[in-house]
Amino acid sequence: MPTHRTSLRSTVAVLGAGAAIALSTVVATPAFAANEGTYHGNWGSCAATEEIQLQYVQGGYHDQMEFFPTTTGANCGFRLINNGNIIWASSGAGSGWVYDGPTNYMCPQIYDLSTGIVKWQGVCN
């Protein structure tokens, strides 16, 4: 019959092994952001696609955002805003992948080039 001390050591060993397995699972599996996906927006003759993907960047899994025009008209403006600052703007070329990790809050926009007024804002992440 096992003693109380043996039983206690066995319990601690089982709990320790379970914690190690749980921690290794948490570390190996990146958390996915709720906003990941592909989104389409338009205003008049202006249209664009926004993509948000989890990618391995700078030593960890972080979101990347890409915003690219699919239809352009005379007054189409496209831009990415990060924490209130314009970080990319175009009237036709795509942004390429932009790091959207911790401390970043990016929003894609379609705006009227002649007035500067935002006509569509995509998913901010």
mmCIF file of N, CA and C in Angstrom:
data_model
loop_
_atom_site.group_PDB
_atom_site.id
_atom_site.type_symbol
_atom_site.label_atom_id
_atom_site.label_comp_id
_atom_site.label_asym_id
_atom_site.label_seq_id
_atom_site.Cartn_x
_atom_site.Cartn_y
_atom_site.Cartn_z
ATOM 1 N N MET A 1 0.843 -1.175 0.000
ATOM 2 C CA MET A 1 0.000 0.000 0.000
ATOM 3 C C MET A 1 0.890 1.241 0.000
ATOM 4 N N PRO A 2 0.653 2.199 -0.919
ATOM 5 C CA PRO A 2 1.481 3.382 -0.984
ATOM 6 C C PRO A 2 1.270 4.258 0.247
ATOM 7 N N THR A 3 2.313 4.891 0.661
ATOM 8 C CA THR A 3 2.221 5.786 1.810
ATOM 9 C C THR A 3 1.652 7.120 1.341
ATOM 10 N N HIS A 4 1.315 7.949 2.303
ATOM 11 C CA HIS A 4 0.787 9.279 1.975
ATOM 12 C C HIS A 4 1.829 10.091 1.213
ATOM 13 N N ARG A 5 3.115 9.966 1.595
ATOM 14 C CA ARG A 5 4.198 10.698 0.951
ATOM 15 C C ARG A 5 4.349 10.254 -0.511
ATOM 16 N N THR A 6 4.298 8.949 -0.774
ATOM 17 C CA THR A 6 4.415 8.429 -2.141
ATOM 18 C C THR A 6 3.250 8.904 -2.989
ATOM 19 N N SER A 7 2.058 8.871 -2.428
ATOM 20 C CA SER A 7 0.862 9.311 -3.128
ATOM 21 C C SER A 7 0.964 10.800 -3.468
ATOM 22 N N LEU A 8 1.456 11.595 -2.534
ATOM 23 C CA LEU A 8 1.600 13.034 -2.755
ATOM 24 C C LEU A 8 2.627 13.315 -3.851
ATOM 25 N N ARG A 9 3.770 12.591 -3.832
ATOM 26 C CA ARG A 9 4.792 12.770 -4.869
ATOM 27 C C ARG A 9 4.238 12.393 -6.241
ATOM 28 N N SER A 10 3.468 11.341 -6.316
ATOM 29 C CA SER A 10 2.883 10.919 -7.594
ATOM 30 C C SER A 10 1.924 11.981 -8.131
ATOM 31 N N THR A 11 1.133 12.538 -7.244
ATOM 32 C CA THR A 11 0.181 13.574 -7.648
ATOM 33 C C THR A 11 0.916 14.799 -8.169
ATOM 34 N N VAL A 12 1.959 15.225 -7.467
ATOM 35 C CA VAL A 12 2.739 16.386 -7.900
ATOM 36 C C VAL A 12 3.403 16.112 -9.247
ATOM 37 N N ALA A 13 3.935 14.913 -9.444
ATOM 38 C CA ALA A 13 4.575 14.554 -10.714
ATOM 39 C C ALA A 13 3.574 14.596 -11.864
ATOM 40 N N VAL A 14 2.377 14.075 -11.648
ATOM 41 C CA VAL A 14 1.340 14.084 -12.683
ATOM 42 C C VAL A 14 0.923 15.516 -12.999
ATOM 43 N N LEU A 15 0.737 16.349 -11.987
ATOM 44 C CA LEU A 15 0.360 17.747 -12.212
ATOM 45 C C LEU A 15 1.466 18.493 -12.963
ATOM 46 N N GLY A 16 2.710 18.236 -12.590
ATOM 47 C CA GLY A 16 3.836 18.882 -13.267
ATOM 48 C C GLY A 16 3.916 18.491 -14.726
ATOM 49 N N ALA A 17 3.729 17.221 -15.021
ATOM 50 C CA ALA A 17 3.757 16.756 -16.417
ATOM 51 C C ALA A 17 2.602 17.369 -17.201
ATOM 52 N N GLY A 18 1.436 17.431 -16.584
ATOM 53 C CA GLY A 18 0.269 18.028 -17.250
ATOM 54 C C GLY A 18 0.490 19.497 -17.541
ATOM 55 N N ALA A 19 1.095 20.230 -16.607
ATOM 56 C CA ALA A 19 1.372 21.653 -16.806
ATOM 57 C C ALA A 19 2.387 21.841 -17.926
ATOM 58 N N ALA A 20 3.405 20.998 -17.975
ATOM 59 C CA ALA A 20 4.418 21.099 -19.028
ATOM 60 C C ALA A 20 3.800 20.862 -20.403
ATOM 61 N N ILE A 21 2.918 19.897 -20.503
ATOM 62 C CA ILE A 21 2.242 19.615 -21.773
ATOM 63 C C ILE A 21 1.358 20.797 -22.156
ATOM 64 N N ALA A 22 0.622 21.325 -21.190
ATOM 65 C CA ALA A 22 -0.267 22.454 -21.469
ATOM 66 C C ALA A 22 0.535 23.672 -21.921
ATOM 67 N N LEU A 23 1.647 23.963 -21.265
ATOM 68 C CA LEU A 23 2.465 25.111 -21.654
ATOM 69 C C LEU A 23 3.089 24.919 -23.021
ATOM 70 N N SER A 24 3.547 23.715 -23.335
ATOM 71 C CA SER A 24 4.152 23.493 -24.645
ATOM 72 C C SER A 24 3.109 23.631 -25.742
ATOM 73 N N THR A 25 1.882 23.277 -25.473
ATOM 74 C CA THR A 25 0.810 23.428 -26.448
ATOM 75 C C THR A 25 0.506 24.893 -26.683
ATOM 76 N N VAL A 26 0.467 25.685 -25.614
ATOM 77 C CA VAL A 26 0.163 27.104 -25.732
ATOM 78 C C VAL A 26 1.259 27.816 -26.524
ATOM 79 N N VAL A 27 2.508 27.513 -26.253
ATOM 80 C CA VAL A 27 3.617 28.170 -26.924
ATOM 81 C C VAL A 27 3.658 27.804 -28.402
ATOM 82 N N ALA A 28 3.358 26.564 -28.748
ATOM 83 C CA ALA A 28 3.489 26.099 -30.132
ATOM 84 C C ALA A 28 2.337 26.555 -31.016
ATOM 85 N N THR A 29 1.207 26.925 -30.438
ATOM 86 C CA THR A 29 0.039 27.280 -31.223
ATOM 87 C C THR A 29 -0.201 28.780 -31.171
ATOM 88 N N PRO A 30 -0.021 29.508 -32.281
ATOM 89 C CA PRO A 30 -0.237 30.948 -32.267
ATOM 90 C C PRO A 30 -1.720 31.276 -32.154
ATOM 91 N N ALA A 31 -2.017 32.411 -31.544
ATOM 92 C CA ALA A 31 -3.399 32.871 -31.435
ATOM 93 C C ALA A 31 -3.786 33.554 -32.735
ATOM 94 N N PHE A 32 -4.966 33.295 -33.220
ATOM 95 C CA PHE A 32 -5.426 33.901 -34.457
ATOM 96 C C PHE A 32 -6.308 35.099 -34.135
ATOM 97 N N ALA A 33 -6.109 36.177 -34.857
ATOM 98 C CA ALA A 33 -6.911 37.380 -34.666
ATOM 99 C C ALA A 33 -8.294 37.169 -35.262
ATOM 100 N N ALA A 34 -9.256 37.808 -34.668
ATOM 101 C CA ALA A 34 -10.637 37.659 -35.121
ATOM 102 C C ALA A 34 -10.862 38.286 -36.494
ATOM 103 N N ASN A 35 -10.027 39.248 -36.884
ATOM 104 C CA ASN A 35 -10.240 39.981 -38.137
ATOM 105 C C ASN A 35 -9.564 39.372 -39.353
ATOM 106 N N GLU A 36 -8.872 38.270 -39.203
ATOM 107 C CA GLU A 36 -8.162 37.712 -40.349
ATOM 108 C C GLU A 36 -9.139 37.329 -41.450
ATOM 109 N N GLY A 37 -8.729 37.634 -42.675
ATOM 110 C CA GLY A 37 -9.585 37.287 -43.801
ATOM 111 C C GLY A 37 -9.365 38.245 -44.954
ATOM 112 N N THR A 38 -10.250 38.155 -45.941
ATOM 113 C CA THR A 38 -10.200 38.992 -47.130
ATOM 114 C C THR A 38 -11.496 39.798 -47.197
ATOM 115 N N TYR A 39 -11.346 41.100 -47.405
ATOM 116 C CA TYR A 39 -12.492 42.007 -47.421
ATOM 117 C C TYR A 39 -12.439 42.853 -48.687
ATOM 118 N N HIS A 40 -13.604 43.175 -49.220
ATOM 119 C CA HIS A 40 -13.701 43.957 -50.445
ATOM 120 C C HIS A 40 -14.501 45.213 -50.160
ATOM 121 N N GLY A 41 -14.037 46.328 -50.718
ATOM 122 C CA GLY A 41 -14.763 47.580 -50.534
ATOM 123 C C GLY A 41 -14.798 48.367 -51.823
ATOM 124 N N ASN A 42 -15.805 49.232 -51.945
ATOM 125 C CA ASN A 42 -15.878 50.065 -53.138
ATOM 126 C C ASN A 42 -16.631 51.352 -52.868
ATOM 127 N N TRP A 43 -16.376 52.292 -53.743
ATOM 128 C CA TRP A 43 -17.082 53.566 -53.781
ATOM 129 C C TRP A 43 -17.055 54.018 -55.236
ATOM 130 N N GLY A 44 -18.217 54.170 -55.831
ATOM 131 C CA GLY A 44 -18.291 54.566 -57.235
ATOM 132 C C GLY A 44 -17.486 53.625 -58.118
ATOM 133 N N SER A 45 -16.536 54.192 -58.873
ATOM 134 C CA SER A 45 -15.708 53.361 -59.751
ATOM 135 C C SER A 45 -14.405 52.948 -59.064
ATOM 136 N N CYS A 46 -14.340 53.054 -57.758
ATOM 137 C CA CYS A 46 -13.144 52.678 -56.982
ATOM 138 C C CYS A 46 -13.442 51.404 -56.196
ATOM 139 N N ALA A 47 -12.527 50.448 -56.268
ATOM 140 C CA ALA A 47 -12.699 49.208 -55.512
ATOM 141 C C ALA A 47 -11.328 48.704 -55.074
ATOM 142 N N ALA A 48 -11.306 48.006 -53.941
ATOM 143 C CA ALA A 48 -10.043 47.481 -53.425
ATOM 144 C C ALA A 48 -10.306 46.240 -52.589
ATOM 145 N N THR A 49 -9.238 45.473 -52.386
ATOM 146 C CA THR A 49 -9.297 44.280 -51.553
ATOM 147 C C THR A 49 -8.313 44.453 -50.401
ATOM 148 N N GLU A 50 -8.775 44.114 -49.235
ATOM 149 C CA GLU A 50 -7.960 44.151 -48.015
ATOM 150 C C GLU A 50 -7.745 42.718 -47.554
ATOM 151 N N GLU A 51 -6.520 42.381 -47.205
ATOM 152 C CA GLU A 51 -6.234 41.053 -46.656
ATOM 153 C C GLU A 51 -5.515 41.214 -45.322
ATOM 154 N N ILE A 52 -5.926 40.417 -44.350
ATOM 155 C CA ILE A 52 -5.260 40.367 -43.050
ATOM 156 C C ILE A 52 -4.904 38.905 -42.811
ATOM 157 N N GLN A 53 -3.613 38.652 -42.620
ATOM 158 C CA GLN A 53 -3.141 37.277 -42.420
ATOM 159 C C GLN A 53 -2.168 37.216 -41.258
ATOM 160 N N LEU A 54 -2.188 36.095 -40.571
ATOM 161 C CA LEU A 54 -1.213 35.823 -39.532
ATOM 162 C C LEU A 54 0.024 35.257 -40.206
ATOM 163 N N GLN A 55 1.180 35.910 -40.002
ATOM 164 C CA GLN A 55 2.430 35.467 -40.613
ATOM 165 C C GLN A 55 3.541 35.515 -39.568
ATOM 166 N N TYR A 56 4.564 34.704 -39.773
ATOM 167 C CA TYR A 56 5.710 34.686 -38.864
ATOM 168 C C TYR A 56 6.610 35.871 -39.209
ATOM 169 N N VAL A 57 6.643 36.861 -38.324
ATOM 170 C CA VAL A 57 7.375 38.096 -38.557
ATOM 171 C C VAL A 57 8.098 38.498 -37.277
ATOM 172 N N GLN A 58 9.322 38.911 -37.386
ATOM 173 C CA GLN A 58 10.094 39.442 -36.266
ATOM 174 C C GLN A 58 10.075 38.506 -35.052
ATOM 175 N N GLY A 59 10.266 37.226 -35.295
ATOM 176 C CA GLY A 59 10.389 36.251 -34.217
ATOM 177 C C GLY A 59 9.092 35.745 -33.624
ATOM 178 N N GLY A 60 7.963 36.062 -34.212
ATOM 179 C CA GLY A 60 6.691 35.565 -33.688
ATOM 180 C C GLY A 60 5.589 35.696 -34.722
ATOM 181 N N TYR A 61 4.430 35.188 -34.380
ATOM 182 C CA TYR A 61 3.283 35.287 -35.279
ATOM 183 C C TYR A 61 2.567 36.607 -35.032
ATOM 184 N N HIS A 62 2.456 37.406 -36.081
ATOM 185 C CA HIS A 62 1.777 38.695 -36.017
ATOM 186 C C HIS A 62 0.968 38.870 -37.292
ATOM 187 N N ASP A 63 -0.014 39.760 -37.217
ATOM 188 C CA ASP A 63 -0.806 40.055 -38.409
ATOM 189 C C ASP A 63 -0.015 40.898 -39.388
ATOM 190 N N GLN A 64 -0.296 40.670 -40.648
ATOM 191 C CA GLN A 64 0.186 41.484 -41.754
ATOM 192 C C GLN A 64 -1.057 41.930 -42.511
ATOM 193 N N MET A 65 -1.026 43.130 -43.043
ATOM 194 C CA MET A 65 -2.154 43.635 -43.814
ATOM 195 C C MET A 65 -1.664 44.043 -45.194
ATOM 196 N N GLU A 66 -2.514 43.767 -46.186
ATOM 197 C CA GLU A 66 -2.241 44.206 -47.548
ATOM 198 C C GLU A 66 -3.511 44.849 -48.084
ATOM 199 N N PHE A 67 -3.354 45.950 -48.801
ATOM 200 C CA PHE A 67 -4.494 46.663 -49.372
ATOM 201 C C PHE A 67 -4.147 46.984 -50.821
ATOM 202 N N PHE A 68 -4.969 46.498 -51.740
ATOM 203 C CA PHE A 68 -4.648 46.746 -53.143
ATOM 204 C C PHE A 68 -5.903 47.075 -53.949
ATOM 205 N N PRO A 69 -5.794 48.136 -54.771
ATOM 206 C CA PRO A 69 -6.890 48.540 -55.644
ATOM 207 C C PRO A 69 -7.181 47.474 -56.693
ATOM 208 N N THR A 70 -8.445 47.284 -56.969
ATOM 209 C CA THR A 70 -8.847 46.350 -58.025
ATOM 210 C C THR A 70 -9.533 47.080 -59.173
ATOM 211 N N THR A 71 -10.096 48.250 -58.907
ATOM 212 C CA THR A 71 -10.693 49.100 -59.931
ATOM 213 C C THR A 71 -10.387 50.550 -59.553
ATOM 214 N N THR A 72 -9.864 51.304 -60.506
ATOM 215 C CA THR A 72 -9.539 52.694 -60.209
ATOM 216 C C THR A 72 -10.238 53.627 -61.185
ATOM 217 N N GLY A 73 -10.723 54.727 -60.676
ATOM 218 C CA GLY A 73 -11.361 55.763 -61.480
ATOM 219 C C GLY A 73 -10.594 57.065 -61.314
ATOM 220 N N ALA A 74 -11.144 58.143 -61.841
ATOM 221 C CA ALA A 74 -10.456 59.433 -61.865
ATOM 222 C C ALA A 74 -10.152 59.989 -60.463
ATOM 223 N N ASN A 75 -11.024 59.806 -59.514
ATOM 224 C CA ASN A 75 -10.839 60.399 -58.184
ATOM 225 C C ASN A 75 -10.588 59.370 -57.089
ATOM 226 N N CYS A 76 -10.086 58.207 -57.450
ATOM 227 C CA CYS A 76 -9.876 57.136 -56.464
ATOM 228 C C CYS A 76 -8.562 57.316 -55.709
ATOM 229 N N GLY A 77 -8.667 57.340 -54.403
ATOM 230 C CA GLY A 77 -7.487 57.350 -53.547
ATOM 231 C C GLY A 77 -7.571 56.176 -52.579
ATOM 232 N N PHE A 78 -6.449 55.561 -52.321
ATOM 233 C CA PHE A 78 -6.386 54.403 -51.434
ATOM 234 C C PHE A 78 -5.272 54.667 -50.424
ATOM 235 N N ARG A 79 -5.510 54.331 -49.163
ATOM 236 C CA ARG A 79 -4.469 54.546 -48.153
ATOM 237 C C ARG A 79 -4.637 53.619 -46.964
ATOM 238 N N LEU A 80 -3.518 53.445 -46.260
ATOM 239 C CA LEU A 80 -3.503 52.737 -44.979
ATOM 240 C C LEU A 80 -3.173 53.755 -43.898
ATOM 241 N N ILE A 81 -3.965 53.731 -42.862
ATOM 242 C CA ILE A 81 -3.776 54.601 -41.705
ATOM 243 C C ILE A 81 -3.324 53.716 -40.544
ATOM 244 N N ASN A 82 -2.256 54.103 -39.855
ATOM 245 C CA ASN A 82 -1.792 53.364 -38.683
ATOM 246 C C ASN A 82 -1.770 54.324 -37.492
ATOM 247 N N ASN A 83 -2.604 54.044 -36.516
ATOM 248 C CA ASN A 83 -2.716 54.903 -35.327
ATOM 249 C C ASN A 83 -2.928 56.369 -35.714
ATOM 250 N N GLY A 84 -3.765 56.599 -36.722
ATOM 251 C CA GLY A 84 -4.113 57.952 -37.140
ATOM 252 C C GLY A 84 -3.164 58.591 -38.138
ATOM 253 N N ASN A 85 -2.079 57.926 -38.496
ATOM 254 C CA ASN A 85 -1.109 58.474 -39.445
ATOM 255 C C ASN A 85 -1.146 57.716 -40.763
ATOM 256 N N ILE A 86 -1.072 58.444 -41.871
ATOM 257 C CA ILE A 86 -1.030 57.808 -43.187
ATOM 258 C C ILE A 86 0.345 57.163 -43.350
ATOM 259 N N ILE A 87 0.352 55.836 -43.603
ATOM 260 C CA ILE A 87 1.635 55.141 -43.800
ATOM 261 C C ILE A 87 1.817 54.691 -45.253
ATOM 262 N N TRP A 88 0.745 54.725 -46.029
ATOM 263 C CA TRP A 88 0.812 54.358 -47.443
ATOM 264 C C TRP A 88 -0.376 54.994 -48.144
ATOM 265 N N ALA A 89 -0.152 55.519 -49.343
ATOM 266 C CA ALA A 89 -1.234 56.087 -50.149
ATOM 267 C C ALA A 89 -0.924 55.846 -51.617
ATOM 268 N N SER A 90 -1.984 55.647 -52.402
ATOM 269 C CA SER A 90 -1.810 55.354 -53.821
ATOM 270 C C SER A 90 -3.089 55.670 -54.575
ATOM 271 N N SER A 91 -2.940 55.842 -55.882
ATOM 272 C CA SER A 91 -4.125 55.961 -56.734
ATOM 273 C C SER A 91 -4.240 54.750 -57.654
ATOM 274 N N GLY A 92 -3.401 53.712 -57.406
ATOM 275 C CA GLY A 92 -3.512 52.522 -58.234
ATOM 276 C C GLY A 92 -2.656 51.339 -57.832
ATOM 277 N N ALA A 93 -1.471 51.561 -57.280
ATOM 278 C CA ALA A 93 -0.590 50.455 -56.897
ATOM 279 C C ALA A 93 -0.965 49.916 -55.512
ATOM 280 N N GLY A 94 -0.674 48.639 -55.279
ATOM 281 C CA GLY A 94 -0.983 48.017 -53.996
ATOM 282 C C GLY A 94 0.056 48.337 -52.930
ATOM 283 N N SER A 95 -0.314 48.109 -51.683
ATOM 284 C CA SER A 95 0.556 48.439 -50.555
ATOM 285 C C SER A 95 1.649 47.409 -50.309
ATOM 286 N N GLY A 96 1.447 46.168 -50.776
ATOM 287 C CA GLY A 96 2.322 45.081 -50.343
ATOM 288 C C GLY A 96 1.984 44.753 -48.891
ATOM 289 N N TRP A 97 2.630 43.740 -48.344
ATOM 290 C CA TRP A 97 2.338 43.343 -46.967
ATOM 291 C C TRP A 97 2.962 44.332 -45.995
ATOM 292 N N VAL A 98 2.169 44.762 -45.034
ATOM 293 C CA VAL A 98 2.611 45.720 -44.030
ATOM 294 C C VAL A 98 2.433 45.083 -42.659
ATOM 295 N N TYR A 99 3.465 45.164 -41.839
ATOM 296 C CA TYR A 99 3.447 44.616 -40.483
ATOM 297 C C TYR A 99 2.356 45.288 -39.658
ATOM 298 N N ASP A 100 1.535 44.477 -39.040
ATOM 299 C CA ASP A 100 0.403 44.965 -38.258
ATOM 300 C C ASP A 100 0.439 44.305 -36.885
ATOM 301 N N GLY A 101 1.615 44.300 -36.271
ATOM 302 C CA GLY A 101 1.796 43.630 -34.982
ATOM 303 C C GLY A 101 1.349 44.489 -33.818
ATOM 304 N N PRO A 102 1.781 44.103 -32.623
ATOM 305 C CA PRO A 102 1.396 44.826 -31.402
ATOM 306 C C PRO A 102 1.708 46.322 -31.513
ATOM 307 N N THR A 103 0.873 47.123 -30.923
ATOM 308 C CA THR A 103 0.906 48.601 -30.887
ATOM 309 C C THR A 103 0.470 49.236 -32.197
ATOM 310 N N ASN A 104 0.207 48.469 -33.242
ATOM 311 C CA ASN A 104 -0.289 49.020 -34.505
ATOM 312 C C ASN A 104 -1.802 48.877 -34.556
ATOM 313 N N TYR A 105 -2.461 49.869 -35.152
ATOM 314 C CA TYR A 105 -3.903 49.803 -35.388
ATOM 315 C C TYR A 105 -4.135 50.389 -36.778
ATOM 316 N N MET A 106 -4.205 49.509 -37.763
ATOM 317 C CA MET A 106 -4.282 49.930 -39.160
ATOM 318 C C MET A 106 -5.697 49.854 -39.710
ATOM 319 N N CYS A 107 -6.007 50.859 -40.541
ATOM 320 C CA CYS A 107 -7.307 50.925 -41.206
ATOM 321 C C CYS A 107 -7.094 51.251 -42.685
ATOM 322 N N PRO A 108 -7.642 50.450 -43.582
ATOM 323 C CA PRO A 108 -7.579 50.773 -45.017
ATOM 324 C C PRO A 108 -8.748 51.687 -45.390
ATOM 325 N N GLN A 109 -8.473 52.600 -46.308
ATOM 326 C CA GLN A 109 -9.521 53.541 -46.709
ATOM 327 C C GLN A 109 -9.502 53.770 -48.211
ATOM 328 N N ILE A 110 -10.707 53.967 -48.744
ATOM 329 C CA ILE A 110 -10.871 54.497 -50.101
ATOM 330 C C ILE A 110 -11.408 55.907 -49.895
ATOM 331 N N TYR A 111 -10.769 56.872 -50.548
ATOM 332 C CA TYR A 111 -11.213 58.257 -50.362
ATOM 333 C C TYR A 111 -11.257 58.988 -51.709
ATOM 334 N N ASP A 112 -11.963 60.081 -51.710
ATOM 335 C CA ASP A 112 -12.108 60.917 -52.899
ATOM 336 C C ASP A 112 -10.867 61.808 -53.001
ATOM 337 N N LEU A 113 -10.054 61.617 -54.057
ATOM 338 C CA LEU A 113 -8.834 62.402 -54.236
ATOM 339 C C LEU A 113 -9.104 63.905 -54.327
ATOM 340 N N SER A 114 -10.240 64.294 -54.891
ATOM 341 C CA SER A 114 -10.514 65.719 -55.083
ATOM 342 C C SER A 114 -10.934 66.424 -53.794
ATOM 343 N N THR A 115 -11.532 65.690 -52.865
ATOM 344 C CA THR A 115 -11.999 66.329 -51.621
ATOM 345 C C THR A 115 -11.273 65.814 -50.372
ATOM 346 N N GLY A 116 -10.661 64.627 -50.475
ATOM 347 C CA GLY A 116 -10.007 64.028 -49.310
ATOM 348 C C GLY A 116 -10.966 63.311 -48.374
ATOM 349 N N ILE A 117 -12.235 63.295 -48.727
ATOM 350 C CA ILE A 117 -13.257 62.683 -47.867
ATOM 351 C C ILE A 117 -13.218 61.157 -48.000
ATOM 352 N N VAL A 118 -13.206 60.484 -46.858
ATOM 353 C CA VAL A 118 -13.199 59.018 -46.823
ATOM 354 C C VAL A 118 -14.577 58.523 -47.258
ATOM 355 N N LYS A 119 -14.592 57.639 -48.250
ATOM 356 C CA LYS A 119 -15.841 57.095 -48.779
ATOM 357 C C LYS A 119 -16.093 55.668 -48.340
ATOM 358 N N TRP A 120 -15.014 54.957 -47.963
ATOM 359 C CA TRP A 120 -15.140 53.575 -47.467
ATOM 360 C C TRP A 120 -13.965 53.310 -46.547
ATOM 361 N N GLN A 121 -14.247 52.689 -45.416
ATOM 362 C CA GLN A 121 -13.179 52.253 -44.525
ATOM 363 C C GLN A 121 -13.353 50.764 -44.279
ATOM 364 N N GLY A 122 -12.270 50.029 -44.443
ATOM 365 C CA GLY A 122 -12.306 48.581 -44.267
ATOM 366 C C GLY A 122 -12.215 48.177 -42.814
ATOM 367 N N VAL A 123 -11.827 46.944 -42.602
ATOM 368 C CA VAL A 123 -11.704 46.395 -41.257
ATOM 369 C C VAL A 123 -10.412 46.916 -40.642
ATOM 370 N N CYS A 124 -10.533 47.555 -39.497
ATOM 371 C CA CYS A 124 -9.359 48.052 -38.784
ATOM 372 C C CYS A 124 -8.841 46.936 -37.886
ATOM 373 N N ASN A 125 -7.545 46.803 -37.819
ATOM 374 C CA ASN A 125 -6.926 45.716 -37.060
ATOM 375 C C ASN A 125 -5.660 46.206 -36.384
#
